[in-house]
mmCIF file of C-alpha atoms in Angstrom:
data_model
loop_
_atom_site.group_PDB
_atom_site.id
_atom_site.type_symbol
_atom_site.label_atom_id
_atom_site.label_comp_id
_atom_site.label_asym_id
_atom_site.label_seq_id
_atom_site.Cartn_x
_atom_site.Cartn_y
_atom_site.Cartn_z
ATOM 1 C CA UNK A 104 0.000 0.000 0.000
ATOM 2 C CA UNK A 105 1.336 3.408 -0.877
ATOM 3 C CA UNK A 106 1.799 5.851 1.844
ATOM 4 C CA UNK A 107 -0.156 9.179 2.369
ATOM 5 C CA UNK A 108 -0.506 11.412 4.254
ATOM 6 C CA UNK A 109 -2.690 10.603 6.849
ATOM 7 C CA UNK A 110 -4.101 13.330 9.748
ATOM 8 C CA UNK A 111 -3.943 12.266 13.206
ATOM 9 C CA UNK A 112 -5.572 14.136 16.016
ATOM 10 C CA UNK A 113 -4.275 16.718 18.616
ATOM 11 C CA UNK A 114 -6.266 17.811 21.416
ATOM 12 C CA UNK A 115 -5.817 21.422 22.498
ATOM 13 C CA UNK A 116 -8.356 22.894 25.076
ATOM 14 C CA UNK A 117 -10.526 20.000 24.367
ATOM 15 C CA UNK A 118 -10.887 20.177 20.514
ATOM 16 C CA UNK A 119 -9.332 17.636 18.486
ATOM 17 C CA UNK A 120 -7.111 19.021 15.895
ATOM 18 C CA UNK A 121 -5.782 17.295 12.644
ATOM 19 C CA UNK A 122 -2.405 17.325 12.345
ATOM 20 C CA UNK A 123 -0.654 15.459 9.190
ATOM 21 C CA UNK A 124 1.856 12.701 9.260
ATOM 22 C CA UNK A 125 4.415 11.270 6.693
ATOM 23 C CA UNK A 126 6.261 8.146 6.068
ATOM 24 C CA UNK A 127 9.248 7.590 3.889
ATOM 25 C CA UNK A 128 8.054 6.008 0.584
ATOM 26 C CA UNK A 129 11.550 4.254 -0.053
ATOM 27 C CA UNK A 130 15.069 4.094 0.704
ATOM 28 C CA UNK A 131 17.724 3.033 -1.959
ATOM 29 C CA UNK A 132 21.605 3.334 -3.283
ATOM 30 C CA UNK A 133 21.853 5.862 -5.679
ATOM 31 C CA UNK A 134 22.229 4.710 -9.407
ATOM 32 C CA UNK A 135 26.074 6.229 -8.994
ATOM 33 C CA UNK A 136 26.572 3.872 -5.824
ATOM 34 C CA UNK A 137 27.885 6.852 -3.754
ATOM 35 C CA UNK A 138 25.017 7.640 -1.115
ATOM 36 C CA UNK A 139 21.933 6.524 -0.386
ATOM 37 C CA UNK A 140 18.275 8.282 -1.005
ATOM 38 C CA UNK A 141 15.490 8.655 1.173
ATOM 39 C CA UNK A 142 12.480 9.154 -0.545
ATOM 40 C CA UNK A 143 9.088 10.302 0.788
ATOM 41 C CA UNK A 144 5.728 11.987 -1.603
ATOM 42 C CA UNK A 145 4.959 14.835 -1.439
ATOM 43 C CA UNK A 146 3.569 17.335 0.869
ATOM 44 C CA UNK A 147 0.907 19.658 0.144
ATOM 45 C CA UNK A 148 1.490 22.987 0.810
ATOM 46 C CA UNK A 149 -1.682 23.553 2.556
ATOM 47 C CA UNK A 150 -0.318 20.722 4.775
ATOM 48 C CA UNK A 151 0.845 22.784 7.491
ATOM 49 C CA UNK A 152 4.270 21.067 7.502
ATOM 50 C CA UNK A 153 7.260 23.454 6.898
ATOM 51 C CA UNK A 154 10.368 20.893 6.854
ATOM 52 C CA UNK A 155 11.355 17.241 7.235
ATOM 53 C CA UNK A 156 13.508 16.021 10.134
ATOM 54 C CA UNK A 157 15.585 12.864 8.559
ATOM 55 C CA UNK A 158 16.961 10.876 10.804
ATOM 56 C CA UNK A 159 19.941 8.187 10.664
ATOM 57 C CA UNK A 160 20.645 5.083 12.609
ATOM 58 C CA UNK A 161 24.330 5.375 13.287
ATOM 59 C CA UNK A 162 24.926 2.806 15.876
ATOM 60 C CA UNK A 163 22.225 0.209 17.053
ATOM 61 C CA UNK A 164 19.454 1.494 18.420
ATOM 62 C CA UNK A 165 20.489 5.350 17.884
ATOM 63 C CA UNK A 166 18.858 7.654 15.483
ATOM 64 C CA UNK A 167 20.591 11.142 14.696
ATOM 65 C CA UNK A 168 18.808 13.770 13.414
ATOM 66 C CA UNK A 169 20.767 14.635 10.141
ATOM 67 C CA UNK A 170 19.169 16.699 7.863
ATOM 68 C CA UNK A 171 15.958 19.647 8.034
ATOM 69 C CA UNK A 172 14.824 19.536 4.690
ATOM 70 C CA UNK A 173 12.157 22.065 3.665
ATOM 71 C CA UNK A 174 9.465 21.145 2.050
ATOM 72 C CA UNK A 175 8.869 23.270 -0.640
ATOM 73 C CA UNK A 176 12.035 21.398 -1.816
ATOM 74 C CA UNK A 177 12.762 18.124 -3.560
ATOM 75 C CA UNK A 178 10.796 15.557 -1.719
ATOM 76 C CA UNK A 179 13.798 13.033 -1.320
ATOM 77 C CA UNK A 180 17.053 13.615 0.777
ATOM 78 C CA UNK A 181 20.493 12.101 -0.689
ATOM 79 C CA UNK A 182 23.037 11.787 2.125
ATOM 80 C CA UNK A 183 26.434 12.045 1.496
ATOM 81 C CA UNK A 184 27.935 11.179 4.397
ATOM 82 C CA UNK A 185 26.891 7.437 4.824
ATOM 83 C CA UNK A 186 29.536 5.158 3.169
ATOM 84 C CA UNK A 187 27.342 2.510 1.062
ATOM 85 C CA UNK A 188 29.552 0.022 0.844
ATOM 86 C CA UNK A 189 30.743 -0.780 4.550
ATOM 87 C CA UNK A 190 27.011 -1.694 5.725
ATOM 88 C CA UNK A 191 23.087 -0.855 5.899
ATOM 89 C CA UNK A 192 21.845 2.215 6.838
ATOM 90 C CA UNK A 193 18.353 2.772 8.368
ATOM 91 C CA UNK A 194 16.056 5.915 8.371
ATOM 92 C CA UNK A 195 13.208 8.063 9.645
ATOM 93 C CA UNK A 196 11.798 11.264 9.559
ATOM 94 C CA UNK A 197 9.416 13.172 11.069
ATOM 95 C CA UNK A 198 6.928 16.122 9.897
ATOM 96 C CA UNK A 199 8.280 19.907 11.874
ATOM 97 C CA UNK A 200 5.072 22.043 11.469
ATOM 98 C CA UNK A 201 4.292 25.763 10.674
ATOM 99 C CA UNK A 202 4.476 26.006 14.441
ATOM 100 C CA UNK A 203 7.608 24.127 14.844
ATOM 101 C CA UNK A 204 6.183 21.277 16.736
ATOM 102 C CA UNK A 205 7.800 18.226 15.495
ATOM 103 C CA UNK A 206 5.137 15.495 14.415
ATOM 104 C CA UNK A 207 5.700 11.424 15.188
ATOM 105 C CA UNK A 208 8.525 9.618 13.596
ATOM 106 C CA UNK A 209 8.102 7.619 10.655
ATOM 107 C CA UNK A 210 8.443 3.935 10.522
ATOM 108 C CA UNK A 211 11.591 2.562 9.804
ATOM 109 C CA UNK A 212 13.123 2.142 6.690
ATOM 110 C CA UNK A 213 16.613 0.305 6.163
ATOM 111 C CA UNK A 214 19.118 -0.286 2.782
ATOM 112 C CA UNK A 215 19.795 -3.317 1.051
ATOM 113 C CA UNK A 216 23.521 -4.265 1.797
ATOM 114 C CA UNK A 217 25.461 -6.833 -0.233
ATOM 115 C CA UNK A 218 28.769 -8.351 1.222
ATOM 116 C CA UNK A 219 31.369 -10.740 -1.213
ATOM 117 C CA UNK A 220 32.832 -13.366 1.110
ATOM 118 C CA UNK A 221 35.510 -15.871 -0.243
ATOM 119 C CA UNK A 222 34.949 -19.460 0.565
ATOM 120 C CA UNK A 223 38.442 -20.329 0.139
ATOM 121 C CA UNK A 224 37.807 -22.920 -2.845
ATOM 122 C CA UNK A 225 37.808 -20.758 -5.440
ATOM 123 C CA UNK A 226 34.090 -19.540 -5.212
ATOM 124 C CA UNK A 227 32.174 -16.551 -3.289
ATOM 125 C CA UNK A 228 29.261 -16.190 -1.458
ATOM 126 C CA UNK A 229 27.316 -13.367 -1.934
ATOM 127 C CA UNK A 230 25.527 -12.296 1.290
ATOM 128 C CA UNK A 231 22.865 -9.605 1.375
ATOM 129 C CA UNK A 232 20.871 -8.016 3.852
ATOM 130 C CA UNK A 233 17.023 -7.819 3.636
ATOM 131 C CA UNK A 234 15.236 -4.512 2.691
ATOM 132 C CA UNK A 235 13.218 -3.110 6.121
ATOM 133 C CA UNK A 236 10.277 -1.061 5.457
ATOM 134 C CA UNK A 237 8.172 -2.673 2.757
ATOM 135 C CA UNK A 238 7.325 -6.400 2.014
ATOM 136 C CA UNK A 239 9.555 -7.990 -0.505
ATOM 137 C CA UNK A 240 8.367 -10.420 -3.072
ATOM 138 C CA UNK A 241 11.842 -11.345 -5.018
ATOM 139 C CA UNK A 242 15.503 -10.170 -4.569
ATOM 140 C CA UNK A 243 17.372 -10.601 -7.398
ATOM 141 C CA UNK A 244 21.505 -10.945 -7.731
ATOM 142 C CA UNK A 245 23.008 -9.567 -10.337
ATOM 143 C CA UNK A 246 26.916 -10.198 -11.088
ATOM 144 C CA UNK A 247 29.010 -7.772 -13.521
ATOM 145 C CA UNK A 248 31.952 -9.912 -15.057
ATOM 146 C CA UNK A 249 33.991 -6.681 -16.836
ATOM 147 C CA UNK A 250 32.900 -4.212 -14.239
ATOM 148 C CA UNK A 251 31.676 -2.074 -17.118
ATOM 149 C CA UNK A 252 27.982 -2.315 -16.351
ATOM 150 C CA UNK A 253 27.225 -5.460 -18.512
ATOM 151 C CA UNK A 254 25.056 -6.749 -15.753
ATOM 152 C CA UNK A 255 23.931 -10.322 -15.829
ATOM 153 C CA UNK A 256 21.127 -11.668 -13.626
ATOM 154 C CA UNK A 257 22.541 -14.878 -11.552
ATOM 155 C CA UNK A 258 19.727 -15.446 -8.807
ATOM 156 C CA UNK A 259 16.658 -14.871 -8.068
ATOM 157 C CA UNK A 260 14.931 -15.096 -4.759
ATOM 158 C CA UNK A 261 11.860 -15.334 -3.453
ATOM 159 C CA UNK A 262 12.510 -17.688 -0.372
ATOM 160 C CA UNK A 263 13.220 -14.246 1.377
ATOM 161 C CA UNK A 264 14.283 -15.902 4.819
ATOM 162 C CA UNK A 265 17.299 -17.037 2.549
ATOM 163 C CA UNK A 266 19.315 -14.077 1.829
ATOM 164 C CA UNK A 267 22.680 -15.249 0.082
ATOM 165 C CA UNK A 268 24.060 -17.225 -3.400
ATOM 166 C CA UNK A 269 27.301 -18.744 -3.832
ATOM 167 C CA UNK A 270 28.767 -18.170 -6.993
ATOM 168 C CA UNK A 271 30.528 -21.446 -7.650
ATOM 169 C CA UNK A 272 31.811 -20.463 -11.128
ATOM 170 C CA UNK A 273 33.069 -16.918 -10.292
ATOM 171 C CA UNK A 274 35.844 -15.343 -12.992
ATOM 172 C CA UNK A 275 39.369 -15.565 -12.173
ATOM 173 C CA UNK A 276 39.992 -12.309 -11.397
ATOM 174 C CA UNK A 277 37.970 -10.193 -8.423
ATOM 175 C CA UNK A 278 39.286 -6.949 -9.100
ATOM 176 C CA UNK A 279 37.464 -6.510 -12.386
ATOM 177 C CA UNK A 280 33.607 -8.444 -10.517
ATOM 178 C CA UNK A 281 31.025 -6.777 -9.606
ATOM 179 C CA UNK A 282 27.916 -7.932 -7.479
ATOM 180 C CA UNK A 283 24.616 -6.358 -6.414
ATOM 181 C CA UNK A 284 20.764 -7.053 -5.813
ATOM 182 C CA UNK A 285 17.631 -4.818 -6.236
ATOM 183 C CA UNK A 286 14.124 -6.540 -5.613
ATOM 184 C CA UNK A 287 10.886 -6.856 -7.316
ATOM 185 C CA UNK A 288 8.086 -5.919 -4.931
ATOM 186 C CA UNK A 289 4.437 -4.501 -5.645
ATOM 187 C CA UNK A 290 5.190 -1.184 -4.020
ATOM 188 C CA UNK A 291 3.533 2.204 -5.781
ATOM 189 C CA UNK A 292 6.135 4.812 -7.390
ATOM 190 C CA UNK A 293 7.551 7.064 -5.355
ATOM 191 C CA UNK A 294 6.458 10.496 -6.885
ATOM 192 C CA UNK A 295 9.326 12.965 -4.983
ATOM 193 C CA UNK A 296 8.588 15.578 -8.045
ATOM 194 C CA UNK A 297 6.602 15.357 -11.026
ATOM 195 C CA UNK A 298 9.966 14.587 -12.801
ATOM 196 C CA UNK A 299 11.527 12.630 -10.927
ATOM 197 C CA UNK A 300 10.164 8.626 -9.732
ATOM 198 C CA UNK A 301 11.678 6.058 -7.750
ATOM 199 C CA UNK A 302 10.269 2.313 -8.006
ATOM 200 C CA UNK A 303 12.298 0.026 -6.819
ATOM 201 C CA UNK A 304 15.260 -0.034 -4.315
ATOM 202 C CA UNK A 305 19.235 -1.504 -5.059
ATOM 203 C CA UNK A 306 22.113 -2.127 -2.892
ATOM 204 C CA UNK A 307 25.702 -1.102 -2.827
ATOM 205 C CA UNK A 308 28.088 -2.902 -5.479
ATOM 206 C CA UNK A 309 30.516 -4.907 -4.562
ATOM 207 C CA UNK A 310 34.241 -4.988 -6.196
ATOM 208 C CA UNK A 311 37.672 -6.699 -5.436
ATOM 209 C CA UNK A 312 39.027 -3.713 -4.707
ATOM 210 C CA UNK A 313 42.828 -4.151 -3.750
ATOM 211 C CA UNK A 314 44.912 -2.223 -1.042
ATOM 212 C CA UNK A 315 47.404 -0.148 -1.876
ATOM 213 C CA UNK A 316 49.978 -2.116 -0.512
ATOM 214 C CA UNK A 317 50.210 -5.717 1.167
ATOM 215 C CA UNK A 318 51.551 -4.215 4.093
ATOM 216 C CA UNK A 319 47.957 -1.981 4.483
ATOM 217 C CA UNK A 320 45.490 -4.508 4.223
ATOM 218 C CA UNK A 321 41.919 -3.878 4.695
ATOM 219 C CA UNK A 322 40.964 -0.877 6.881
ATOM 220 C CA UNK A 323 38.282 -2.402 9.069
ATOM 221 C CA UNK A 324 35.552 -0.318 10.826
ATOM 222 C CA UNK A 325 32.388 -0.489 12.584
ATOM 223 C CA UNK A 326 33.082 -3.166 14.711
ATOM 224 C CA UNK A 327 30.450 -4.980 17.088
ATOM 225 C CA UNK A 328 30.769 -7.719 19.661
ATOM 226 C CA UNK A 329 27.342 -9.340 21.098
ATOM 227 C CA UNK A 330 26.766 -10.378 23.732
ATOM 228 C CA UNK A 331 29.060 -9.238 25.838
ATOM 229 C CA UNK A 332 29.496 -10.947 28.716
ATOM 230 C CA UNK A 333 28.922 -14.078 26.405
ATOM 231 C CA UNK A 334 28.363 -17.967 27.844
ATOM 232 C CA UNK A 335 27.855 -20.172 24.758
ATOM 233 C CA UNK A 336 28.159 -17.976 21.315
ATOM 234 C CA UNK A 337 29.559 -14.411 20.218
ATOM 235 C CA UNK A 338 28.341 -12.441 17.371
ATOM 236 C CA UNK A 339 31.197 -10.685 15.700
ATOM 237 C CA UNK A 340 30.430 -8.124 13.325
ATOM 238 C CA UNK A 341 32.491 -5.965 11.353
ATOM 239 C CA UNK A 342 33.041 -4.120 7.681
ATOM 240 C CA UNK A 343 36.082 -4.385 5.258
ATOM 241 C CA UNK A 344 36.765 -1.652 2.293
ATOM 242 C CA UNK A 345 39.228 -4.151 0.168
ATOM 243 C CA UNK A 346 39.708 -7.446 -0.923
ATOM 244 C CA UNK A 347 42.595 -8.587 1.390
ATOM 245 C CA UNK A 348 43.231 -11.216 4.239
ATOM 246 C CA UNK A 349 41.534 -10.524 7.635
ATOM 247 C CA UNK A 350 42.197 -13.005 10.832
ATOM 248 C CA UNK A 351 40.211 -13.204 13.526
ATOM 249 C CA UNK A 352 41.672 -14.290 16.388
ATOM 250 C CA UNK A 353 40.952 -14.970 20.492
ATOM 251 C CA UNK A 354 43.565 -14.967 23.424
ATOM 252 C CA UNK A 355 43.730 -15.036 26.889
ATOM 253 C CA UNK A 356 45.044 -11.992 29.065
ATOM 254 C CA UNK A 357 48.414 -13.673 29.168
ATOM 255 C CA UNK A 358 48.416 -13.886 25.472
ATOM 256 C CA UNK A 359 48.092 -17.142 24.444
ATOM 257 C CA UNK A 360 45.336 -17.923 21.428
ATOM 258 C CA UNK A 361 42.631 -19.826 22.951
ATOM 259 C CA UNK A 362 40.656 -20.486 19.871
ATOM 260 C CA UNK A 363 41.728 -21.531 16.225
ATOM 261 C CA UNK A 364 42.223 -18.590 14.311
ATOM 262 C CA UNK A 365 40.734 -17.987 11.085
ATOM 263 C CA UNK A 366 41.134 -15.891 8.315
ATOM 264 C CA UNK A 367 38.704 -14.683 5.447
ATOM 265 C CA UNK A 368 38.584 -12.174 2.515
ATOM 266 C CA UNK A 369 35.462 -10.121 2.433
ATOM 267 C CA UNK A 370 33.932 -6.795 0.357
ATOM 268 C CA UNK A 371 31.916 -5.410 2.941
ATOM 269 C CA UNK A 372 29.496 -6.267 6.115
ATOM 270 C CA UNK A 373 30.699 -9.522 7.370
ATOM 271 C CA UNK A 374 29.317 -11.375 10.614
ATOM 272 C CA UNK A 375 30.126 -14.536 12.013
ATOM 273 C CA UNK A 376 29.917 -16.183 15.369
ATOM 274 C CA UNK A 377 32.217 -17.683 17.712
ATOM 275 C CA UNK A 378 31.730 -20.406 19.783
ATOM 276 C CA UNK A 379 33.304 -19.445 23.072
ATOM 277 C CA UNK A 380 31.776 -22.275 25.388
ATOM 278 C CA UNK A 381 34.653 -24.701 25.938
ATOM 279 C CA UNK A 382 36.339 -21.334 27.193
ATOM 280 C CA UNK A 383 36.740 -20.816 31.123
ATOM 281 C CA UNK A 384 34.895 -17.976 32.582
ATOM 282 C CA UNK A 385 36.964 -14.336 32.525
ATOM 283 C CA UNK A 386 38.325 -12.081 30.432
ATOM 284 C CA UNK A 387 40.049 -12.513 27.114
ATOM 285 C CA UNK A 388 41.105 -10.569 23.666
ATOM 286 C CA UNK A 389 39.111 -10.782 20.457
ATOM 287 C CA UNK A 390 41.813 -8.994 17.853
ATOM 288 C CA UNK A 391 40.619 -8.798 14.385
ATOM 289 C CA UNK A 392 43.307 -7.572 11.953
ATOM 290 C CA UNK A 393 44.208 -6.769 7.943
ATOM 291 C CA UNK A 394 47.826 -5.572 7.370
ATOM 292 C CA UNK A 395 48.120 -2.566 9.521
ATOM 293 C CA UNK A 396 44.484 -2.338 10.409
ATOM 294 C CA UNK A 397 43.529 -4.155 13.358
ATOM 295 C CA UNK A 398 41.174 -3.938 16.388
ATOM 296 C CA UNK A 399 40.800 -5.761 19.962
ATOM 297 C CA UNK A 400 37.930 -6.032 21.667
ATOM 298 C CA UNK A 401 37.910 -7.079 25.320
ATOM 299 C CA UNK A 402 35.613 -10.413 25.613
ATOM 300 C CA UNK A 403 33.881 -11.281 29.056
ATOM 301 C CA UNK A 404 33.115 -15.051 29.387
ATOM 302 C CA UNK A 405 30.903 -15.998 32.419
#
């Protein structure tokens, strides 16, 4: 169902009062796969809204307001600051009226985010996150062999609890692959202006891009650990810009390695978990590293 704006009622001095709401319509990559667009219809003038809050999720569970976007202007809202290709990004907004009141928040909207991961056998599994926001009814893999934008469609999904594809005939070399999914889904166009449409939503591309030098390695960022104090399992969670070895490793406080290590080459969001449950209770060292990048989190077992 497409969303409208829909009234809902204030009470002031005992008479109800409409006041409008909004929702985003969409959120997507943009076609250049450098930000990401929020998209929402829009407003009437008569209204009584006078700007947009948008608001980011940028770490679990926190939204920051990013953006006031008035709206007399284009009814979508490209930010530049959120890199695509490292993870998902979520969004809401909210309606500020002629008064300055801000309205209710939005539901929640997230990106599609695909990940390459080698399997170490000379194939890849392609790992994708699911669209939040709107039902999806396929989600389609696409691969790029040249990296020239002669897109070819691998996959297609509609088992949408299953949200990866291994690609066991992969070319040779990674560098010059591209991968990425956009859905089919029976969602209305987005109408921002009356020239401009969004209907359908894509994620980030992934490439084999290589470091600049073996010694650099992957720079690794937005690293998560969960739970933490842990008994049985550990969710590790973290995102890799290039196409280079990453170990993950576990030690006690006197430094020996209390767990096998492994290592993994991966194009964006990875997770995996650890099973920590032969491990006696206290503290030890999770230390996840790629040339010169390389991070430690401290691990409570109980």
């Amino acid at each position: 169902m497409k969303n409208v704006v829909l009234p809902i009622l204030l009470v002031l001095s005992g008479v109800a009062i409409a006041q409008p709401t909004i929702d985003i319509c969409l959120v997507t990559v943009d076609t250049t796969v450098t930000h990401n667009v929020v998209v929402w219809d829009q407003v009437s003038p008569t209204a009584g809204i006078d700007s947009v809050n948008i608001y980011r999720e940028d770490t679990p569970g926190t939204f920051n307001l990013i953006a006031t976007w008035p709206t007399d202007s284009l009814s979508e809202y490209r930010d530049m600051t959120a890199d695509v290709n490292l993870r998902p990004w979520a969004y809401k907004i909210a309606p500020v009226y002629t008064n300055g009141q801000e309205g209710p928040h939005s539901s929640v909207h997230q990106t599609i985010h695909c990940s390459a991961i080698d399997n170490g056998n000379g194939t890849y599994e392609i790992e994708w996150t699911q669209y939040q926001g709107h039902n999806i009814d396929v989600y389609q893999c696409w691969r790029d062999s040249t990296f020239l934008d002669n897109w070819e469609l691998m996959f297609s999904q509609t088992t949408l609890n299953d949200t990866d594809w291994n690609d066991m005939t992969p070319p040779s070399a990674m560098s010059s692959t591209g991968y990425k999914i956009d859905v089919l889904w029976q969602v209305p166009t987005c109408n921002a202006t009356k020239a401009v449409s969004h209907n359908t939503t894509r994620s980030n591309r992934t490439q084999g891009v290589m470091p600049s030098g073996i010694e650099a390695g992957a720079q690794l960022s937005h690293v998560h650990m969960f739970p933490n104090p842990a008994i049985g399992n550990v969710h590790l969670e973290f995102s890799s810009d290039a196409w280079s070895p990453i170990t993950i490793q576990v030690f006690d406080l006197m430094g020996a390695e209390v767990l096998p290590s492994r290592t993994i080459k991966v194009l964006g969001q990875y997770r995996t978990s650890l099973d920590v449950a032969g491990l006696s209770p206290g503290i030890y060292m999770v230390r996840i590293g790629s040339g010169t990048s390389n991070h430690t989190e401290r691990l409570v077992i109980q």
